[in-house]
Tab-separated table of C-alpha atoms in Angstrom:
chain	number	residue	atom	x	y	z
Y	1	GLN	CA	22.224	42.481	-62.618
Y	2	ASN	CA	25.165	40.258	-61.392
Y	3	TRP	CA	22.933	38.381	-58.969
Y	4	MET	CA	20.272	37.687	-60.834
Y	5	ARG	CA	22.776	35.500	-63.503
Y	6	GLY	CA	24.259	33.940	-60.334
Y	7	MET	CA	20.420	33.313	-59.301
Y	8	SER	CA	19.649	31.779	-62.763
Y	9	TYR	CA	22.557	29.404	-62.965
Y	10	CYS	CA	21.834	28.394	-59.878
Y	11	LEU	CA	18.278	27.618	-61.264
Y	12	HIS	CA	19.610	25.709	-64.235
Y	13	SER	CA	21.869	23.816	-62.389
Y	14	GLU	CA	21.154	20.215	-62.293
Y	15	SER	CA	22.554	19.183	-59.142
Y	16	HIS	CA	20.091	21.111	-57.114
Y	17	LEU	CA	17.635	19.928	-55.659
Y	18	ASP	CA	13.694	21.279	-55.948
Y	19	THR	CA	13.439	23.695	-52.679
Y	20	GLY	CA	10.438	25.295	-53.797
Y	21	PRO	CA	9.858	29.221	-54.336
Y	22	ILE	CA	12.336	31.627	-53.617
Y	23	TYR	CA	12.058	35.323	-52.267
Y	24	VAL	CA	14.306	38.182	-52.317
Y	25	ARG	CA	13.555	41.350	-50.619
Y	26	GLU	CA	14.800	44.264	-52.219
Y	27	ASN	CA	13.909	48.261	-50.925
Y	28	GLY	CA	11.503	47.195	-48.746
Y	29	LYS	CA	9.475	44.905	-51.168
Y	30	LEU	CA	9.139	41.239	-51.224
Y	31	HIS	CA	9.777	39.375	-55.095
Y	32	VAL	CA	9.791	36.028	-56.087
Y	33	VAL	CA	11.937	34.201	-58.369
Y	34	ASN	CA	10.671	33.443	-61.590
Y	35	GLN	CA	12.170	30.254	-62.001
Y	36	GLY	CA	10.820	29.513	-65.363
Y	37	ALA	CA	12.334	32.607	-67.426
Y	38	GLY	CA	14.906	33.354	-64.758
Y	39	GLY	CA	13.498	36.940	-63.923
Y	40	VAL	CA	12.062	38.255	-60.801
Y	41	GLN	CA	8.075	39.150	-60.165
Y	42	ASN	CA	6.896	41.493	-57.751
Y	43	VAL	CA	3.480	39.676	-57.537
Y	44	THR	CA	2.509	38.119	-53.792
Y	45	PRO	CA	3.225	33.963	-53.758
Y	46	LYS	CA	1.013	31.431	-54.271
Y	47	ALA	CA	0.112	29.926	-50.749
Y	48	ARG	CA	2.838	26.379	-50.836
Y	49	PRO	CA	2.709	24.171	-48.219
Y	50	PHE	CA	6.028	24.846	-46.727
Y	51	ARG	CA	8.407	21.626	-46.032
Y	52	LEU	CA	10.977	21.233	-43.353
Y	53	PHE	CA	12.040	18.492	-44.496
Y	54	SER	CA	13.069	16.083	-47.659
Y	55	ARG	CA	10.278	13.675	-49.223
Y	56	GLY	CA	13.016	10.530	-48.145
Y	57	PHE	CA	13.577	11.994	-44.661
Y	58	SER	CA	12.554	9.975	-41.926
Y	59	VAL	CA	12.645	10.073	-37.878
Y	60	GLU	CA	13.170	6.908	-35.429
Y	61	LEU	CA	11.925	7.336	-31.454
Y	62	CYS	CA	15.033	6.396	-28.991
Y	63	MET	CA	13.823	6.286	-25.593
Y	64	ASN	CA	17.329	6.597	-22.698
Y	65	ARG	CA	19.610	5.015	-25.922
Y	66	GLU	CA	22.639	7.071	-23.721
Y	67	ASP	CA	22.928	5.438	-20.494
Y	68	ASP	CA	20.714	2.099	-20.322
Y	69	ARG	CA	22.062	0.579	-17.239
Y	70	ALA	CA	22.556	3.908	-14.941
Y	71	ARG	CA	18.539	4.535	-15.818
Y	72	ARG	CA	15.605	2.708	-15.606
Y	73	GLN	CA	13.818	2.466	-19.111
Y	74	ARG	CA	10.863	5.013	-19.105
Y	75	THR	CA	8.425	2.150	-20.337
Y	76	ASP	CA	7.699	1.686	-16.721
Y	77	HIS	CA	5.632	4.738	-16.801
Y	78	PHE	CA	3.465	3.175	-18.805
Y	79	ILE	CA	1.107	0.206	-18.919
Y	80	PHE	CA	0.767	-2.430	-21.456
Y	81	THR	CA	-1.958	-4.533	-22.215
Y	82	TYR	CA	-3.226	-5.834	-25.236
Y	83	THR	CA	-6.933	-4.840	-27.345
Y	84	LYS	CA	-9.542	-8.065	-28.360
Y	85	GLU	CA	-8.290	-7.422	-31.871
Y	86	GLY	CA	-4.376	-8.311	-30.602
Y	87	ASN	CA	-3.144	-4.961	-31.296
Y	88	LEU	CA	-0.975	-3.566	-28.102
Y	89	ARG	CA	-2.136	-1.058	-26.451
Y	90	TYR	CA	-0.500	1.193	-23.553
Y	91	SER	CA	-1.812	3.815	-21.142
Y	92	ALA	CA	0.132	6.267	-18.524
Y	93	LYS	CA	0.411	4.627	-14.986
Y	94	SER	CA	-1.005	6.959	-12.312
Y	95	LEU	CA	1.122	9.237	-10.588
Y	96	PHE	CA	0.374	7.866	-7.264
Y	97	SER	CA	1.594	5.171	-9.101
Y	98	LEU	CA	4.748	6.398	-10.177
Y	99	VAL	CA	5.850	7.848	-7.229
Y	100	LEU	CA	5.585	4.817	-5.086
Y	101	GLY	CA	7.905	3.502	-7.372
Y	102	TYR	CA	10.327	5.636	-7.022
Y	103	ILE	CA	10.295	5.891	-3.284
Y	104	SER	CA	10.757	1.938	-3.401
Y	105	ASP	CA	13.650	2.890	-5.559
Y	106	ASN	CA	14.934	4.699	-2.433
Y	107	VAL	CA	12.883	3.243	0.250
Y	108	ASP	CA	16.348	3.300	2.739
Y	109	HIS	CA	16.329	6.600	2.585
Y	110	ILE	CA	13.361	7.151	4.379
Y	111	ASP	CA	13.832	9.122	7.395
Y	112	SER	CA	10.637	7.443	9.389
Y	113	LEU	CA	7.491	6.213	8.904
Y	114	ILE	CA	6.073	6.514	12.419
Y	115	GLY	CA	2.406	7.991	11.236
Y	116	PHE	CA	2.397	7.518	7.918
Y	117	PRO	CA	-1.163	5.502	6.841
Y	118	GLU	CA	-1.046	1.830	7.123
Y	119	GLN	CA	-2.425	1.469	4.068
Y	120	ILE	CA	-0.461	3.432	1.760
Y	121	ALA	CA	2.537	1.568	3.791
Y	122	GLU	CA	0.757	-1.609	2.879
Y	123	LYS	CA	1.286	-0.674	-1.256
Y	124	LEU	CA	4.842	0.884	0.015
Y	125	PHE	CA	5.970	-2.242	1.245
Y	126	SER	CA	5.034	-4.670	-1.473
Y	127	ALA	CA	6.552	-2.002	-3.982
Y	128	ALA	CA	9.558	-2.594	-2.731
Y	129	GLU	CA	9.207	-6.165	-1.818
Y	130	ALA	CA	8.547	-6.329	-5.209
Y	131	ARG	CA	11.821	-5.109	-6.074
Y	132	GLN	CA	13.425	-7.425	-3.750
Y	133	LYS	CA	15.025	-4.322	-1.986
Y	134	PHE	CA	14.932	-6.514	1.492
Y	135	THR	CA	16.896	-8.759	0.291
Y	136	GLU	CA	20.342	-6.232	-0.173
Y	137	PRO	CA	22.944	-6.540	2.346
Y	138	VAL	CA	22.823	-3.675	4.116
Y	139	THR	CA	20.019	-1.169	2.627
Y	140	GLY	CA	17.673	-3.945	2.859
Y	141	LEU	CA	18.089	-3.971	7.100
Y	142	ARG	CA	17.887	-0.464	7.210
Y	143	ALA	CA	14.827	-0.077	4.978
Y	144	LEU	CA	13.503	-3.170	6.890
Y	145	GLN	CA	13.742	-1.385	10.203
Y	146	LYS	CA	11.997	1.416	9.441
Y	147	PHE	CA	8.737	-0.437	8.933
Y	148	THR	CA	9.046	-2.644	11.750
Y	149	GLU	CA	9.850	0.414	14.084
Y	150	ALA	CA	6.613	2.287	12.459
Y	151	TYR	CA	3.950	-1.000	12.150
Y	152	GLY	CA	4.910	-4.061	14.583
Y	153	ASN	CA	3.106	-7.229	13.893
Y	154	LEU	CA	1.693	-5.547	11.056
Y	155	VAL	CA	4.907	-6.402	9.447
Y	156	LEU	CA	5.418	-10.165	10.573
Y	157	CYS	CA	2.766	-11.339	13.841
Y	158	SER	CA	4.263	-14.924	13.269
Y	159	LEU	CA	7.428	-16.256	12.104
Y	160	CYS	CA	8.278	-20.050	11.085
Y	161	LEU	CA	11.807	-20.428	10.654
Y	162	ARG	CA	11.749	-24.436	11.318
Y	163	ASN	CA	15.182	-26.228	9.780
Y	164	ARG	CA	15.691	-22.982	8.130
Y	165	TYR	CA	18.826	-22.782	10.141
Y	166	LEU	CA	20.918	-21.098	6.953
Y	167	VAL	CA	18.179	-18.596	7.163
Y	168	ILE	CA	18.889	-17.537	10.706
Y	169	SER	CA	22.705	-17.400	10.079
Y	170	GLU	CA	22.611	-15.410	7.157
Y	171	LYS	CA	19.489	-13.011	7.848
Y	172	LEU	CA	20.087	-13.248	11.540
Y	173	GLU	CA	19.838	-9.112	11.940
Y	174	GLU	CA	17.171	-9.123	9.511
Y	175	ILE	CA	14.981	-11.169	12.383
Y	176	LYS	CA	16.093	-9.870	14.894
Y	177	SER	CA	14.246	-6.143	13.613
Y	178	PHE	CA	11.023	-8.215	13.725
Y	179	ARG	CA	8.558	-6.694	16.745
Y	180	GLU	CA	5.817	-7.799	18.254
Y	181	LEU	CA	5.749	-10.637	16.685
Y	182	THR	CA	3.362	-13.887	18.855
Y	183	CYS	CA	4.650	-17.023	17.216
Y	184	LEU	CA	8.180	-18.157	16.823
Y	185	ASP	CA	8.980	-21.831	15.949
Y	186	LEU	CA	12.825	-22.163	15.840
Y	187	SER	CA	12.224	-26.062	15.512
Y	188	CYS	CA	15.219	-28.224	14.518
Y	189	CYS	CA	17.668	-25.233	14.293
Y	190	LYS	CA	20.485	-26.838	16.629
Y	191	LEU	CA	20.909	-23.363	18.290
Y	192	GLY	CA	22.125	-24.580	21.612
Y	193	ASP	CA	22.544	-22.468	24.239
Y	194	GLU	CA	24.801	-19.776	23.389
Y	195	HIS	CA	23.126	-18.679	20.328
Y	196	GLU	CA	22.071	-14.787	19.831
Y	197	LEU	CA	18.783	-15.571	18.671
Y	198	LEU	CA	18.194	-16.998	22.541
Y	199	GLU	CA	18.975	-13.775	23.960
Y	200	HIS	CA	17.181	-11.731	21.760
Y	201	LEU	CA	13.974	-13.769	22.842
Y	202	THR	CA	14.306	-12.236	26.451
Y	203	LYS	CA	14.308	-8.880	24.610
Y	204	ASP	CA	11.426	-6.464	25.144
Y	205	ALA	CA	10.689	-6.370	21.322
Y	206	LEU	CA	9.501	-9.632	21.626
Y	207	SER	CA	7.611	-9.863	25.006
Y	208	SER	CA	4.584	-10.520	23.002
Y	209	VAL	CA	5.387	-13.675	22.108
Y	210	LYS	CA	2.796	-16.592	22.979
Y	211	ARG	CA	3.902	-19.401	21.223
Y	212	LEU	CA	7.372	-20.596	21.211
Y	213	LEU	CA	8.363	-23.757	19.667
Y	214	LEU	CA	12.000	-24.859	20.460
Y	215	LYS	CA	11.364	-28.428	19.398
Y	216	ASP	CA	15.339	-30.002	18.880
Y	217	ASN	CA	17.535	-27.021	19.397
Y	218	SER	CA	20.096	-28.717	21.856
Y	219	LEU	CA	19.463	-26.707	24.379
Y	220	SER	CA	20.540	-28.012	28.353
Y	221	ASP	CA	19.410	-26.471	31.873
Y	222	ALA	CA	21.610	-23.264	31.364
Y	223	GLY	CA	20.085	-22.279	28.306
Y	224	LEU	CA	16.848	-22.426	29.792
Y	225	ARG	CA	18.089	-20.453	32.895
Y	226	ARG	CA	19.571	-17.786	30.565
Y	227	MET	CA	15.594	-17.340	28.824
Y	228	THR	CA	13.725	-17.690	31.921
Y	229	ALA	CA	15.959	-14.955	34.083
Y	230	PRO	CA	14.526	-12.128	33.248
Y	231	VAL	CA	10.727	-13.512	34.202
Y	232	ARG	CA	11.909	-14.970	37.379
Y	233	VAL	CA	13.739	-11.597	38.600
Y	234	LEU	CA	12.367	-8.822	36.835
Y	235	LYS	CA	9.220	-10.147	35.702
Y	236	LYS	CA	9.793	-9.096	32.057
Y	237	GLY	CA	11.035	-10.911	29.165
Y	238	LEU	CA	8.426	-13.810	27.959
Y	239	GLU	CA	5.294	-13.050	30.676
Y	240	ASN	CA	2.974	-13.703	28.151
Y	241	LEU	CA	4.284	-17.328	26.952
Y	242	LEU	CA	1.203	-19.293	26.501
Y	243	VAL	CA	2.210	-22.593	24.360
Y	244	LEU	CA	6.112	-23.164	24.904
Y	245	ASP	CA	7.607	-26.895	23.134
Y	246	LEU	CA	10.956	-28.194	24.463
Y	247	SER	CA	10.200	-31.545	23.329
Y	248	CYS	CA	13.744	-33.937	21.998
Y	249	ASN	CA	16.553	-31.504	24.111
Y	250	PRO	CA	17.712	-34.818	25.781
Y	251	LYS	CA	20.173	-32.268	27.683
Y	252	ILE	CA	17.294	-30.299	29.356
Y	253	THR	CA	16.671	-32.141	33.077
Y	254	ASP	CA	14.924	-32.133	36.425
Y	255	VAL	CA	16.481	-28.628	37.162
Y	256	GLY	CA	15.632	-26.927	33.824
Y	257	ILE	CA	12.022	-27.957	34.459
Y	258	GLY	CA	12.242	-25.919	37.510
Y	259	TYR	CA	13.104	-22.768	35.746
Y	260	LEU	CA	9.787	-22.895	33.631
Y	261	LEU	CA	7.746	-22.977	36.783
Y	262	SER	CA	8.412	-18.955	36.494
Y	263	PHE	CA	5.457	-19.311	33.068
Y	264	LYS	CA	2.595	-18.949	35.191
Y	265	LYS	CA	0.375	-17.851	32.325
Y	266	LEU	CA	1.178	-21.231	30.715
Y	267	ASN	CA	-1.636	-22.752	28.750
Y	268	CYS	CA	0.350	-25.966	27.266
Y	269	LEU	CA	4.005	-27.530	27.480
Y	270	ASP	CA	5.581	-30.081	25.546
Y	271	ILE	CA	8.485	-31.830	27.206
Y	272	SER	CA	9.025	-34.963	25.748
Y	273	GLY	CA	12.358	-36.668	24.418
Y	274	THR	CA	13.892	-34.452	27.428
Y	275	GLY	CA	16.646	-35.998	29.903
Y	276	LEU	CA	14.459	-36.330	32.871
Y	277	LYS	CA	15.232	-38.432	35.672
Y	278	ASP	CA	12.061	-38.677	37.907
Y	279	VAL	CA	9.145	-38.107	35.782
Y	280	ASN	CA	6.607	-38.505	38.431
Y	281	ALA	CA	7.704	-35.675	40.322
Y	282	VAL	CA	8.182	-33.661	37.903
Y	283	ILE	CA	4.735	-34.216	36.493
Y	284	LYS	CA	3.640	-33.728	39.970
Y	285	ARG	CA	5.381	-30.465	40.730
Y	286	ILE	CA	3.596	-28.888	37.099
Y	287	GLN	CA	0.408	-29.785	38.390
Y	288	MET	CA	0.509	-28.390	41.758
Y	289	GLN	CA	2.404	-24.626	40.703
Y	290	ILE	CA	1.614	-24.067	37.310
Y	291	GLY	CA	-1.421	-25.912	37.131
Y	292	LEU	CA	-1.028	-27.600	34.270
Y	293	VAL	CA	-2.334	-31.699	34.319
Y	294	HIS	CA	-0.410	-34.361	32.031
Y	295	SER	CA	-2.072	-35.238	28.822
Y	296	LYS	CA	-2.567	-39.262	27.504
Y	297	VAL	CA	-3.223	-37.830	24.174
Y	298	PRO	CA	-1.060	-36.073	21.495
Y	299	LEU	CA	-2.031	-32.195	21.660
Y	300	LYS	CA	-2.832	-30.270	18.505
Y	301	GLU	CA	-1.120	-27.253	19.517
Y	302	PHE	CA	2.454	-29.319	18.959
Y	303	ASP	CA	1.542	-30.684	15.611
Y	304	HIS	CA	3.298	-27.482	14.022
Y	305	SER	CA	0.609	-26.681	11.069
Y	306	ASN	CA	-0.576	-23.675	13.356
Y	307	CYS	CA	2.508	-21.645	13.402
Y	308	LYS	CA	3.308	-19.766	9.795
Y	309	THR	CA	4.774	-16.906	8.442
Y	310	GLU	CA	2.024	-14.564	8.403
Y	311	GLY	CA	2.309	-10.500	7.552
Y	312	TRP	CA	3.336	-7.465	5.206
Y	313	ALA	CA	7.073	-9.643	4.989
Y	314	GLU	CA	5.749	-13.180	3.648
Y	315	GLN	CA	7.015	-13.135	0.472
Y	316	THR	CA	10.594	-11.263	1.919
Y	317	VAL	CA	11.325	-14.078	4.253
Y	318	LEU	CA	10.961	-16.828	0.810
Y	319	GLN	CA	13.603	-14.343	-1.137
Y	320	TRP	CA	15.567	-14.681	1.814
Y	321	GLU	CA	15.095	-19.012	1.579
Y	322	GLN	CA	15.356	-18.925	-1.929
Y	323	ALA	CA	18.540	-16.701	-1.673
Y	324	VAL	CA	19.588	-19.033	0.621
Y	325	MET	CA	18.915	-22.239	-1.738
Y	326	GLU	CA	20.321	-20.758	-4.696
Y	327	ALA	CA	23.641	-19.894	-2.828
Y	328	ILE	CA	24.381	-23.719	-1.996
Y	329	LYS	CA	23.511	-25.238	-5.032
Y	330	PRO	CA	25.922	-27.418	-6.744
Y	331	GLN	CA	28.030	-25.766	-9.387
Y	332	ASP	CA	28.030	-26.710	-12.838
Y	333	ASN	CA	31.574	-27.447	-13.363
Y	334	LEU	CA	31.099	-30.297	-10.360
Y	335	ARG	CA	29.242	-32.329	-12.849
Y	336	SER	CA	32.224	-33.752	-14.735
Y	337	ARG	CA	33.377	-34.632	-11.299
Y	338	THR	CA	30.039	-36.649	-10.062
Y	339	ALA	CA	30.499	-38.271	-13.606
Y	340	ALA	CA	34.020	-39.899	-12.665
Y	341	LEU	CA	32.558	-40.643	-9.623
Y	342	HIS	CA	29.650	-42.665	-11.238
Y	343	PHE	CA	32.103	-44.366	-13.920
Y	344	TYR	CA	34.471	-45.568	-11.395
Y	345	GLY	CA	31.862	-47.172	-9.704
Y	346	LYS	CA	32.102	-44.724	-6.484
Y	347	THR	CA	28.898	-43.296	-4.617
Y	348	HIS	CA	28.942	-39.596	-3.595
Y	349	ARG	CA	28.351	-38.419	-0.594
Y	350	ILE	CA	24.811	-36.551	-0.889
Y	351	GLU	CA	24.249	-33.535	1.796
Y	352	GLU	CA	20.832	-34.716	3.018
Y	353	VAL	CA	18.547	-31.452	4.908
Y	354	VAL	CA	18.449	-32.742	8.445
Y	355	LYS	CA	14.877	-33.167	9.139
Y	356	CYS	CA	13.405	-33.318	13.031
Y	357	LYS	CA	13.071	-36.686	14.553
Y	358	LEU	CA	12.090	-37.432	17.609
Y	359	VAL	CA	14.612	-38.943	19.649
Y	360	GLU	CA	13.326	-42.734	20.124
Y	361	ALA	CA	15.322	-44.111	23.599
Y	362	GLU	CA	14.600	-40.918	25.186
Y	363	THR	CA	10.681	-40.636	24.364
Y	364	LYS	CA	10.906	-44.553	25.567
Y	365	THR	CA	12.129	-43.798	28.837
Y	366	SER	CA	9.912	-40.675	29.475
Y	367	GLY	CA	6.867	-41.260	27.098
Y	368	ASN	CA	4.666	-38.419	26.009
Y	369	LEU	CA	5.014	-35.340	28.151
Y	370	GLN	CA	2.844	-32.942	26.953
Y	371	PHE	CA	0.761	-30.390	29.578
Y	372	TYR	CA	-2.258	-28.682	29.071
Y	373	LYS	CA	-4.334	-26.290	31.608
Y	374	GLU	CA	-7.874	-27.714	32.104
Y	375	LYS	CA	-10.741	-25.064	31.513
Y	376	VAL	CA	-12.567	-23.584	34.850
Y	377	GLN	CA	-15.710	-25.222	34.489
Y	378	ASN	CA	-19.231	-23.326	35.478
Y	379	CYS	CA	-20.716	-23.369	38.747
Y	380	HIS	CA	-24.539	-24.097	38.184
Y	381	LEU	CA	-25.173	-23.194	42.039
Y	382	PRO	CA	-28.053	-21.025	42.732
Y	383	LEU	CA	-27.219	-17.191	42.698
Y	384	LYS	CA	-27.694	-16.285	46.312
Y	385	LYS	CA	-25.918	-19.800	47.512
Y	386	GLU	CA	-22.966	-18.502	45.489
Y	387	VAL	CA	-23.144	-14.691	46.528
Y	388	ALA	CA	-22.904	-15.993	50.139
Y	389	GLY	CA	-19.832	-18.261	49.882
Y	390	SER	CA	-17.775	-15.807	47.438
Y	391	HIS	CA	-16.517	-13.877	51.606
Y	392	GLU	CA	-15.746	-17.827	51.945
Y	393	LEU	CA	-14.240	-18.497	48.679
Y	394	LYS	CA	-12.025	-15.095	49.028
Y	395	ASN	CA	-10.649	-16.092	52.683
Y	396	ASN	CA	-9.781	-19.769	51.428
Y	397	LYS	CA	-8.107	-18.342	48.248
Y	398	LYS	CA	-5.980	-16.272	51.110
Y	399	ARG	CA	-5.226	-18.787	53.438
Y	400	ALA	CA	-4.483	-21.101	50.241
Y	401	LEU	CA	-1.902	-18.444	49.150
Y	402	ALA	CA	-0.528	-18.046	52.408
Y	403	GLU	CA	0.090	-21.848	52.995
Y	404	GLN	CA	1.460	-22.027	49.886
Y	405	GLU	CA	3.918	-18.716	50.732
Y	406	ARG	CA	5.566	-20.744	53.924
Y	407	GLY	CA	5.817	-23.658	51.884
Y	408	ARG	CA	8.512	-22.295	49.929
Y	409	THR	CA	11.854	-22.821	51.570
Y	410	SER	CA	14.324	-20.852	52.495
Y	411	LYS	CA	16.907	-22.927	49.333
Y	412	GLN	CA	14.503	-21.937	47.331
Y	413	LYS	CA	13.906	-18.751	47.220
Y	414	HIS	CA	17.472	-17.800	47.136
Y	415	LEU	CA	17.094	-19.772	43.876
Y	416	CYS	CA	15.548	-16.784	42.492
Y	417	LEU	CA	18.346	-14.267	43.489
Y	418	THR	CA	21.623	-16.803	42.803
Y	419	VAL	CA	24.567	-14.637	41.700
Y	420	GLU	CA	24.453	-16.402	38.505
Y	421	ASP	CA	21.019	-14.684	38.195
Y	422	TRP	CA	22.410	-11.204	38.565
Y	423	ASP	CA	25.442	-11.537	36.393
Y	424	LEU	CA	22.878	-13.051	33.631
Y	425	LEU	CA	20.604	-9.697	34.301
Y	426	ASN	CA	23.534	-7.566	34.020
Y	427	THR	CA	23.936	-8.873	30.352
Y	428	TYR	CA	20.550	-7.003	29.440
């Protein structure tokens, strides 16, 4: 009876909480302790709800409290919306969205995207772009190259970097990774003849460029010779060029214009504001050799409105520009210095953005030197006469070509294969 005395003592203790009935197994039988009489009854207990926790117990759900910095919160797996009544409602994201987010977070670890569907690749690029993965110094370049190698002009078909020299200097390798561009605007960037990007223009990756704008870039005859060397000798490089803008480059002379005659597919050319000496001779030479006519009216092909950044990476280029602009913003601690200058009556020097302007002196001397190719008018002669005279037309063309070959002097032939040209070609 010792165990009953101990049990009754515990039951009558004031400090003991009500935990419900107590069961005791003895000799293979289950007994319930009668709290009122302090005895044991061999009666099957009544069904009472089992309480695992006390009535005052509460639970708070905490998600990812251990390491919020190392991990992304689990809330990105849900989509939060509001109902008409103003209540917060959430629904789980699809498995495709979760996988897309995970891959975009680790996009730089992808081996290759060649053969991957374009529709899903575009969504993957947008997801990585939203996370600003392409703005990172090392991993961003590696991730961008995976897309450009697989999709070419879908990533970017047109690139406008007009008056954005800082973006070029900061993101040169990223810009060089773009392939199959059809339009490239590098106006007012002051690149010069020795810039690495101008050398990249002659590579096979940019052989698809049809519209190239190099206005106000401090180019000279040496720069044009390097740009045209692959076209003149190897028939590679910018051989598909249709529109070329070289205006506002005073160092380009009559010799440099001679290198441009290798672009046989040119439809529009702008050499206004260059340092030409004999303008009339240059106009005749361009018209005779590549069939371009001097325009008396400014052409709309050179108003810089047609060249825009287009493609998947359009927002990426804007992110680069915003990052560069934030880096050059004046710091807050310099405001006191500016206030002191105003107090003492001194004007602070403001660094203005370099704007692209025509060189007025050169423009007055040379005038508007824009050229275009006239469209061949349809001949409305009868069909029989056209067929009968087709052989004569072919013979006339052959004679004209033969006369042009004879008209070339030995000096002009020798200029295409000079020692300097071969040295340039060896560098490519």
